[in-house]
PDB file of C-alpha atoms in Angstrom:
ATOM      1  CA  MET A   1       0.000   0.000   0.000  1.00  0.00           C
ATOM      2  CA  GLU A   2       2.834   2.376   0.913  1.00  0.00           C
ATOM      3  CA  PHE A   3       4.546   1.583  -2.411  1.00  0.00           C
ATOM      4  CA  PHE A   4       1.278   2.306  -4.237  1.00  0.00           C
ATOM      5  CA  LEU A   5       0.769   5.657  -2.464  1.00  0.00           C
ATOM      6  CA  LYS A   6       4.326   6.758  -3.203  1.00  0.00           C
ATOM      7  CA  HIS A   7       3.845   6.069  -6.889  1.00  0.00           C
ATOM      8  CA  ILE A   8       0.456   7.750  -6.962  1.00  0.00           C
ATOM      9  CA  THR A   9       2.043  10.836  -5.364  1.00  0.00           C
ATOM     10  CA  TRP A  10       4.863  10.792  -7.914  1.00  0.00           C
ATOM     11  CA  PHE A  11       2.337  10.462 -10.749  1.00  0.00           C
ATOM     12  CA  LEU A  12       0.325  13.435  -9.455  1.00  0.00           C
ATOM     13  CA  CYS A  13       3.467  15.544  -9.219  1.00  0.00           C
ATOM     14  CA  ILE A  14       4.313  14.760 -12.837  1.00  0.00           C
ATOM     15  CA  THR A  15       0.800  15.252 -14.209  1.00  0.00           C
ATOM     16  CA  VAL A  16      -0.143  18.295 -12.129  1.00  0.00           C
ATOM     17  CA  LEU A  17       3.026  20.155 -11.172  1.00  0.00           C
ATOM     18  CA  LEU A  18       5.088  19.653 -14.318  1.00  0.00           C
ATOM     19  CA  PRO A  19       2.541  21.239 -16.685  1.00  0.00           C
ATOM     20  CA  ALA A  20       2.242  24.142 -14.265  1.00  0.00           C
ATOM     21  CA  LEU A  21       6.009  24.630 -14.287  1.00  0.00           C
ATOM     22  CA  CYS A  22       6.177  24.381 -18.047  1.00  0.00           C
ATOM     23  CA  THR A  23       3.421  26.949 -18.582  1.00  0.00           C
ATOM     24  CA  SER A  24       4.352  29.332 -15.752  1.00  0.00           C
ATOM     25  CA  GLN A  25       6.784  31.076 -18.086  1.00  0.00           C
ATOM     26  CA  TYR A  26       3.825  32.179 -20.178  1.00  0.00           C
ATOM     27  CA  THR A  27       1.391  33.241 -17.476  1.00  0.00           C
ATOM     28  CA  TYR A  28       1.024  36.921 -16.736  1.00  0.00           C
ATOM     29  CA  VAL A  29       2.329  38.468 -13.517  1.00  0.00           C
ATOM     30  CA  SER A  30       0.672  41.567 -12.066  1.00  0.00           C
ATOM     31  CA  SER A  31       2.798  44.601 -11.263  1.00  0.00           C
ATOM     32  CA  ARG A  32       3.143  48.332 -11.923  1.00  0.00           C
ATOM     33  CA  ALA A  33       5.054  50.376 -14.494  1.00  0.00           C
ATOM     34  CA  THR A  34       6.188  53.933 -15.020  1.00  0.00           C
ATOM     35  CA  TYR A  35       8.502  55.739 -17.477  1.00  0.00           C
ATOM     36  CA  TYR A  36      11.639  57.858 -17.427  1.00  0.00           C
ATOM     37  CA  GLY A  37      12.297  61.152 -19.146  1.00  0.00           C
ATOM     38  CA  SER A  38      14.193  61.108 -22.431  1.00  0.00           C
ATOM     39  CA  PRO A  39      14.579  64.046 -24.841  1.00  0.00           C
ATOM     40  CA  ASP A  40      14.402  61.759 -27.896  1.00  0.00           C
ATOM     41  CA  CYS A  41      11.988  59.213 -26.341  1.00  0.00           C
ATOM     42  CA  TYR A  42      14.577  56.432 -26.737  1.00  0.00           C
ATOM     43  CA  GLY A  43      16.515  54.467 -24.115  1.00  0.00           C
ATOM     44  CA  ASN A  44      19.371  55.396 -21.812  1.00  0.00           C
ATOM     45  CA  PRO A  45      22.885  55.142 -23.382  1.00  0.00           C
ATOM     46  CA  THR A  46      24.496  54.853 -19.942  1.00  0.00           C
ATOM     47  CA  GLY A  47      22.242  52.056 -18.708  1.00  0.00           C
ATOM     48  CA  ALA A  48      23.325  49.505 -16.113  1.00  0.00           C
ATOM     49  CA  CYS A  49      23.504  46.712 -18.712  1.00  0.00           C
ATOM     50  CA  GLY A  50      26.454  48.415 -20.414  1.00  0.00           C
ATOM     51  CA  TYR A  51      24.854  48.321 -23.864  1.00  0.00           C
ATOM     52  CA  GLY A  52      25.674  51.921 -24.806  1.00  0.00           C
ATOM     53  CA  GLU A  53      23.951  53.139 -27.976  1.00  0.00           C
ATOM     54  CA  TYR A  54      22.626  49.644 -28.675  1.00  0.00           C
ATOM     55  CA  GLY A  55      20.549  49.989 -25.526  1.00  0.00           C
ATOM     56  CA  THR A  56      18.872  53.158 -26.774  1.00  0.00           C
ATOM     57  CA  LYS A  57      17.432  52.020 -30.094  1.00  0.00           C
ATOM     58  CA  VAL A  58      17.329  48.213 -30.112  1.00  0.00           C
ATOM     59  CA  ASN A  59      13.771  47.015 -30.725  1.00  0.00           C
ATOM     60  CA  ASP A  60      12.991  50.463 -32.178  1.00  0.00           C
ATOM     61  CA  GLY A  61      13.640  52.041 -28.790  1.00  0.00           C
ATOM     62  CA  GLN A  62      11.008  49.953 -27.048  1.00  0.00           C
ATOM     63  CA  VAL A  63      13.216  49.261 -24.049  1.00  0.00           C
ATOM     64  CA  SER A  64      12.924  49.369 -20.284  1.00  0.00           C
ATOM     65  CA  ALA A  65      14.722  49.410 -16.989  1.00  0.00           C
ATOM     66  CA  VAL A  66      13.688  46.772 -14.474  1.00  0.00           C
ATOM     67  CA  SER A  67      14.154  46.237 -10.755  1.00  0.00           C
ATOM     68  CA  ARG A  68      14.068  42.637  -9.485  1.00  0.00           C
ATOM     69  CA  LEU A  69      14.038  41.232 -13.037  1.00  0.00           C
ATOM     70  CA  TYR A  70      17.540  42.665 -13.550  1.00  0.00           C
ATOM     71  CA  ARG A  71      18.995  39.735 -11.536  1.00  0.00           C
ATOM     72  CA  ASN A  72      22.504  41.168 -11.199  1.00  0.00           C
ATOM     73  CA  GLY A  73      22.735  41.609 -14.953  1.00  0.00           C
ATOM     74  CA  THR A  74      21.567  38.167 -16.057  1.00  0.00           C
ATOM     75  CA  GLY A  75      18.228  39.693 -17.024  1.00  0.00           C
ATOM     76  CA  CYS A  76      19.826  42.130 -19.471  1.00  0.00           C
ATOM     77  CA  GLY A  77      18.494  41.621 -22.990  1.00  0.00           C
ATOM     78  CA  ALA A  78      15.396  39.679 -21.915  1.00  0.00           C
ATOM     79  CA  CYS A  79      12.119  40.440 -23.685  1.00  0.00           C
ATOM     80  CA  TYR A  80       8.743  40.857 -22.008  1.00  0.00           C
ATOM     81  CA  GLN A  81       5.246  41.436 -23.233  1.00  0.00           C
ATOM     82  CA  VAL A  82       3.646  44.058 -21.013  1.00  0.00           C
ATOM     83  CA  ARG A  83       0.102  45.395 -21.094  1.00  0.00           C
ATOM     84  CA  CYS A  84      -1.683  47.809 -18.809  1.00  0.00           C
ATOM     85  CA  LYS A  85      -5.037  47.292 -17.150  1.00  0.00           C
ATOM     86  CA  ILE A  86      -7.223  50.272 -18.003  1.00  0.00           C
ATOM     87  CA  PRO A  87      -9.672  48.795 -20.550  1.00  0.00           C
ATOM     88  CA  GLN A  88     -10.701  52.076 -22.147  1.00  0.00           C
ATOM     89  CA  HIS A  89      -7.113  53.254 -22.639  1.00  0.00           C
ATOM     90  CA  CYS A  90      -4.845  50.188 -22.872  1.00  0.00           C
ATOM     91  CA  SER A  91      -3.951  48.159 -25.943  1.00  0.00           C
ATOM     92  CA  SER A  92      -4.864  44.479 -25.786  1.00  0.00           C
ATOM     93  CA  ASP A  93      -1.396  43.490 -27.042  1.00  0.00           C
ATOM     94  CA  GLY A  94       0.588  46.059 -25.071  1.00  0.00           C
ATOM     95  CA  VAL A  95       4.295  46.326 -25.855  1.00  0.00           C
ATOM     96  CA  THR A  96       7.170  43.872 -26.256  1.00  0.00           C
ATOM     97  CA  THR A  97      10.102  45.504 -24.518  1.00  0.00           C
ATOM     98  CA  VAL A  98      13.811  44.664 -24.187  1.00  0.00           C
ATOM     99  CA  VAL A  99      15.560  45.037 -20.800  1.00  0.00           C
ATOM    100  CA  THR A 100      18.532  47.403 -21.143  1.00  0.00           C
ATOM    101  CA  ASP A 101      18.848  48.992 -17.693  1.00  0.00           C
ATOM    102  CA  HIS A 102      18.261  48.658 -13.959  1.00  0.00           C
ATOM    103  CA  GLY A 103      15.996  51.034 -12.075  1.00  0.00           C
ATOM    104  CA  GLU A 104      13.731  51.322  -9.058  1.00  0.00           C
ATOM    105  CA  GLY A 105      10.319  52.977  -9.195  1.00  0.00           C
ATOM    106  CA  ASP A 106       7.216  53.338  -7.048  1.00  0.00           C
ATOM    107  CA  ARG A 107       6.654  49.593  -6.468  1.00  0.00           C
ATOM    108  CA  THR A 108       7.215  49.047 -10.190  1.00  0.00           C
ATOM    109  CA  ASP A 109       8.873  46.209 -12.079  1.00  0.00           C
ATOM    110  CA  PHE A 110       9.276  48.236 -15.285  1.00  0.00           C
ATOM    111  CA  ILE A 111      10.460  51.768 -15.990  1.00  0.00           C
ATOM    112  CA  PHE A 112       9.894  52.314 -19.702  1.00  0.00           C
ATOM    113  CA  SER A 113      11.439  54.541 -22.304  1.00  0.00           C
ATOM    114  CA  PRO A 114       8.739  56.950 -23.520  1.00  0.00           C
ATOM    115  CA  ARG A 115       8.465  54.982 -26.780  1.00  0.00           C
ATOM    116  CA  SER A 116       7.714  51.795 -24.843  1.00  0.00           C
ATOM    117  CA  TYR A 117       5.283  53.470 -22.470  1.00  0.00           C
ATOM    118  CA  ALA A 118       3.312  55.024 -25.334  1.00  0.00           C
ATOM    119  CA  LYS A 119       2.827  51.567 -26.876  1.00  0.00           C
ATOM    120  CA  LEU A 120       0.765  50.497 -23.864  1.00  0.00           C
ATOM    121  CA  ALA A 121      -2.043  52.801 -25.022  1.00  0.00           C
ATOM    122  CA  ASN A 122      -4.681  52.058 -27.646  1.00  0.00           C
ATOM    123  CA  SER A 123      -4.671  55.568 -29.156  1.00  0.00           C
ATOM    124  CA  PRO A 124      -2.707  58.837 -29.041  1.00  0.00           C
ATOM    125  CA  ALA A 125      -5.355  60.342 -26.763  1.00  0.00           C
ATOM    126  CA  SER A 126      -5.093  57.377 -24.384  1.00  0.00           C
ATOM    127  CA  SER A 127      -1.327  57.706 -24.473  1.00  0.00           C
ATOM    128  CA  GLU A 128      -1.682  61.203 -23.035  1.00  0.00           C
ATOM    129  CA  VAL A 129      -3.835  59.776 -20.238  1.00  0.00           C
ATOM    130  CA  LEU A 130      -1.222  57.156 -19.364  1.00  0.00           C
ATOM    131  CA  PHE A 131       1.620  59.696 -19.344  1.00  0.00           C
ATOM    132  CA  ALA A 132      -0.437  61.988 -17.143  1.00  0.00           C
ATOM    133  CA  SER A 133      -1.076  59.182 -14.651  1.00  0.00           C
ATOM    134  CA  GLY A 134       2.659  58.481 -14.347  1.00  0.00           C
ATOM    135  CA  VAL A 135       2.238  54.948 -12.952  1.00  0.00           C
ATOM    136  CA  VAL A 136      -0.102  52.253 -14.267  1.00  0.00           C
ATOM    137  CA  GLU A 137      -1.131  48.786 -13.199  1.00  0.00           C
ATOM    138  CA  ILE A 138       0.218  46.168 -15.608  1.00  0.00           C
ATOM    139  CA  GLU A 139       0.616  42.475 -16.267  1.00  0.00           C
ATOM    140  CA  TYR A 140       3.664  40.995 -17.956  1.00  0.00           C
ATOM    141  CA  ARG A 141       5.179  37.727 -19.167  1.00  0.00           C
ATOM    142  CA  ARG A 142       8.528  36.611 -20.587  1.00  0.00           C
ATOM    143  CA  VAL A 143       8.533  36.165 -24.363  1.00  0.00           C
ATOM    144  CA  ALA A 144      11.119  35.280 -27.009  1.00  0.00           C
ATOM    145  CA  CYS A 145      13.233  38.092 -28.451  1.00  0.00           C
ATOM    146  CA  ARG A 146      13.004  38.382 -32.243  1.00  0.00           C
ATOM    147  CA  PHE A 147      15.615  40.249 -34.276  1.00  0.00           C
ATOM    148  CA  SER A 148      14.733  39.588 -37.894  1.00  0.00           C
ATOM    149  CA  GLY A 149      17.759  38.673 -39.985  1.00  0.00           C
ATOM    150  CA  ARG A 150      20.237  39.412 -37.179  1.00  0.00           C
ATOM    151  CA  GLY A 151      22.761  36.982 -35.764  1.00  0.00           C
ATOM    152  CA  LEU A 152      24.725  37.579 -32.577  1.00  0.00           C
ATOM    153  CA  VAL A 153      26.925  40.684 -32.585  1.00  0.00           C
ATOM    154  CA  PHE A 154      30.114  40.685 -30.494  1.00  0.00           C
ATOM    155  CA  LYS A 155      30.764  44.268 -29.415  1.00  0.00           C
ATOM    156  CA  VAL A 156      34.167  45.134 -27.949  1.00  0.00           C
ATOM    157  CA  HIS A 157      33.365  47.438 -25.070  1.00  0.00           C
ATOM    158  CA  GLU A 158      34.652  51.009 -25.317  1.00  0.00           C
ATOM    159  CA  GLY A 159      36.592  50.517 -22.082  1.00  0.00           C
ATOM    160  CA  SER A 160      38.859  47.894 -23.688  1.00  0.00           C
ATOM    161  CA  LYS A 161      42.592  48.668 -24.018  1.00  0.00           C
ATOM    162  CA  TYR A 162      44.296  46.774 -26.830  1.00  0.00           C
ATOM    163  CA  PRO A 163      46.123  44.443 -26.298  1.00  0.00           C
ATOM    164  CA  PHE A 164      46.121  44.298 -22.483  1.00  0.00           C
ATOM    165  CA  TYR A 165      42.455  44.490 -21.493  1.00  0.00           C
ATOM    166  CA  PHE A 166      39.484  43.021 -23.369  1.00  0.00           C
ATOM    167  CA  ALA A 167      35.847  43.662 -22.480  1.00  0.00           C
ATOM    168  CA  LEU A 168      32.877  42.312 -24.401  1.00  0.00           C
ATOM    169  CA  VAL A 169      29.127  42.758 -24.795  1.00  0.00           C
ATOM    170  CA  ILE A 170      27.095  40.179 -26.733  1.00  0.00           C
ATOM    171  CA  GLN A 171      24.153  41.776 -28.546  1.00  0.00           C
ATOM    172  CA  TYR A 172      20.996  40.485 -30.247  1.00  0.00           C
ATOM    173  CA  VAL A 173      20.528  37.427 -28.025  1.00  0.00           C
ATOM    174  CA  SER A 174      17.358  35.991 -29.518  1.00  0.00           C
ATOM    175  CA  GLY A 175      14.770  33.557 -28.208  1.00  0.00           C
ATOM    176  CA  ILE A 176      14.257  33.040 -24.478  1.00  0.00           C
ATOM    177  CA  ASN A 177      17.961  32.763 -23.736  1.00  0.00           C
ATOM    178  CA  GLU A 178      20.454  34.246 -21.287  1.00  0.00           C
ATOM    179  CA  ILE A 179      24.259  34.378 -21.478  1.00  0.00           C
ATOM    180  CA  THR A 180      25.470  33.106 -18.091  1.00  0.00           C
ATOM    181  CA  ALA A 181      29.196  32.558 -18.764  1.00  0.00           C
ATOM    182  CA  VAL A 182      31.767  33.523 -21.424  1.00  0.00           C
ATOM    183  CA  GLU A 183      35.214  32.009 -22.059  1.00  0.00           C
ATOM    184  CA  VAL A 184      38.113  32.783 -24.419  1.00  0.00           C
ATOM    185  CA  LEU A 185      40.298  30.089 -25.975  1.00  0.00           C
ATOM    186  CA  GLN A 186      44.027  30.241 -25.166  1.00  0.00           C
ATOM    187  CA  GLU A 187      45.348  28.824 -28.443  1.00  0.00           C
ATOM    188  CA  ASP A 188      48.847  27.872 -27.267  1.00  0.00           C
ATOM    189  CA  ASN A 189      47.589  25.356 -24.698  1.00  0.00           C
ATOM    190  CA  GLN A 190      44.018  24.854 -25.928  1.00  0.00           C
ATOM    191  CA  GLN A 191      42.594  25.926 -22.575  1.00  0.00           C
ATOM    192  CA  TRP A 192      39.444  27.994 -22.103  1.00  0.00           C
ATOM    193  CA  ARG A 193      39.900  31.068 -19.899  1.00  0.00           C
ATOM    194  CA  PRO A 194      36.778  32.344 -18.129  1.00  0.00           C
ATOM    195  CA  MET A 195      35.775  35.963 -18.498  1.00  0.00           C
ATOM    196  CA  ARG A 196      34.421  37.926 -15.545  1.00  0.00           C
ATOM    197  CA  ARG A 197      30.988  39.530 -15.517  1.00  0.00           C
ATOM    198  CA  VAL A 198      31.932  43.103 -14.667  1.00  0.00           C
ATOM    199  CA  TYR A 199      28.375  44.416 -14.536  1.00  0.00           C
ATOM    200  CA  GLY A 200      25.199  43.978 -16.514  1.00  0.00           C
ATOM    201  CA  ALA A 201      26.008  42.337 -19.854  1.00  0.00           C
ATOM    202  CA  VAL A 202      29.706  43.364 -19.819  1.00  0.00           C
ATOM    203  CA  TRP A 203      32.373  40.623 -19.556  1.00  0.00           C
ATOM    204  CA  ASP A 204      36.123  41.247 -19.305  1.00  0.00           C
ATOM    205  CA  LEU A 205      39.548  39.564 -19.334  1.00  0.00           C
ATOM    206  CA  GLN A 206      42.982  40.875 -18.405  1.00  0.00           C
ATOM    207  CA  ASN A 207      45.846  40.028 -20.813  1.00  0.00           C
ATOM    208  CA  PRO A 208      43.750  38.300 -23.475  1.00  0.00           C
ATOM    209  CA  PRO A 209      45.388  35.876 -25.924  1.00  0.00           C
ATOM    210  CA  THR A 210      47.010  37.267 -29.062  1.00  0.00           C
ATOM    211  CA  GLY A 211      45.639  36.506 -32.496  1.00  0.00           C
ATOM    212  CA  PRO A 212      41.983  36.051 -33.475  1.00  0.00           C
ATOM    213  CA  LEU A 213      39.821  35.309 -30.443  1.00  0.00           C
ATOM    214  CA  SER A 214      37.547  32.284 -30.256  1.00  0.00           C
ATOM    215  CA  LEU A 215      34.756  32.455 -27.707  1.00  0.00           C
ATOM    216  CA  ARG A 216      32.384  30.035 -26.132  1.00  0.00           C
ATOM    217  CA  PHE A 217      29.424  31.091 -24.069  1.00  0.00           C
ATOM    218  CA  GLN A 218      26.989  29.330 -21.798  1.00  0.00           C
ATOM    219  CA  ILE A 219      23.357  29.722 -22.737  1.00  0.00           C
ATOM    220  CA  ALA A 220      20.670  29.204 -20.129  1.00  0.00           C
ATOM    221  CA  SER A 221      17.086  28.970 -21.274  1.00  0.00           C
ATOM    222  CA  GLY A 222      14.846  31.526 -19.608  1.00  0.00           C
ATOM    223  CA  ARG A 223      12.077  28.940 -19.694  1.00  0.00           C
ATOM    224  CA  ALA A 224      10.964  27.042 -16.598  1.00  0.00           C
ATOM    225  CA  THR A 225      12.958  24.015 -17.796  1.00  0.00           C
ATOM    226  CA  ALA A 226      16.222  25.985 -17.298  1.00  0.00           C
ATOM    227  CA  GLU A 227      18.156  24.119 -19.991  1.00  0.00           C
ATOM    228  CA  VAL A 228      21.873  24.989 -20.165  1.00  0.00           C
ATOM    229  CA  ASP A 229      24.177  24.563 -23.145  1.00  0.00           C
ATOM    230  CA  TRP A 230      27.469  25.901 -24.529  1.00  0.00           C
ATOM    231  CA  MET A 231      27.958  27.454 -27.968  1.00  0.00           C
ATOM    232  CA  GLN A 232      31.289  28.203 -29.637  1.00  0.00           C
ATOM    233  CA  ALA A 233      32.199  31.093 -31.954  1.00  0.00           C
ATOM    234  CA  THR A 234      35.515  30.324 -33.665  1.00  0.00           C
ATOM    235  CA  LYS A 235      37.839  33.310 -34.282  1.00  0.00           C
ATOM    236  CA  VAL A 236      34.898  35.688 -34.169  1.00  0.00           C
ATOM    237  CA  ILE A 237      37.071  38.593 -32.914  1.00  0.00           C
ATOM    238  CA  PRO A 238      39.966  39.592 -35.226  1.00  0.00           C
ATOM    239  CA  ALA A 239      43.560  39.771 -33.981  1.00  0.00           C
ATOM    240  CA  ASP A 240      43.627  43.570 -34.377  1.00  0.00           C
ATOM    241  CA  TRP A 241      40.375  44.166 -32.528  1.00  0.00           C
ATOM    242  CA  GLU A 242      39.461  47.712 -31.604  1.00  0.00           C
ATOM    243  CA  ALA A 243      37.626  49.186 -28.634  1.00  0.00           C
ATOM    244  CA  GLY A 244      34.088  50.082 -29.647  1.00  0.00           C
ATOM    245  CA  ALA A 245      34.077  47.865 -32.736  1.00  0.00           C
ATOM    246  CA  ALA A 246      31.165  45.476 -33.327  1.00  0.00           C
ATOM    247  CA  TYR A 247      31.780  42.140 -35.049  1.00  0.00           C
ATOM    248  CA  PRO A 248      28.648  40.479 -36.493  1.00  0.00           C
ATOM    249  CA  SER A 249      28.105  36.751 -36.872  1.00  0.00           C
ATOM    250  CA  ASP A 250      25.519  34.445 -38.372  1.00  0.00           C
ATOM    251  CA  ILE A 251      24.969  32.644 -35.054  1.00  0.00           C
ATOM    252  CA  GLN A 252      21.283  32.273 -34.156  1.00  0.00           C
ATOM    253  CA  LEU A 253      20.140  31.059 -30.747  1.00  0.00           C
ATOM    254  CA  ASP A 254      16.584  30.063 -31.640  1.00  0.00           C
TER     255      ASP A 254
END
């Protein structure tokens, strides 16, 4: 009887809890949102993710700062569908926004660029109402990032100092994926050297190898299943790399 009950319990956990875990990624979470001032209505070029200009206009400037979703930088680049809860003024689809910064608001999870915030509304007149209110009740869920026709871009951070100090930002991370570790191949001994997450989406390495740089990076699925895998980019950074330069690739993560 005890054996039977144990197996019944296990069966219920699989049939009841597992579907809930698998679908929880797609259920909406209630919260609040506000917006920050911007003269051009785009994002913040000095955001905590370290994206620079990429963080201002990626996703057509529909970007946001987040508080607890920032997760010490792991949440940088994640995409969320957000919609507000005023039926007469809010769009049914809301806005798909990309996380590019960290920020704290009045019990808010999202602080939008003006372009993002305006997309919550169902008309220009309703947009004025939302801006006047300053803070709105919302619901949000994690969704896949889509960058049509774009592979990963490996941006050498402006703070890099050739050839002694190398810092990197990986852009256009598509799907529901997060970069959780980055390593550089030391060609002379075929060993992978780990990079350090400096802050946000910025990784660095003192005294990087000479010659073209091969990278590998750990990808964690943002889904409830939390799958983890490694992907390699062979000689994706040229030997004469420059601070501020962006090196595109055809690597797709979804």
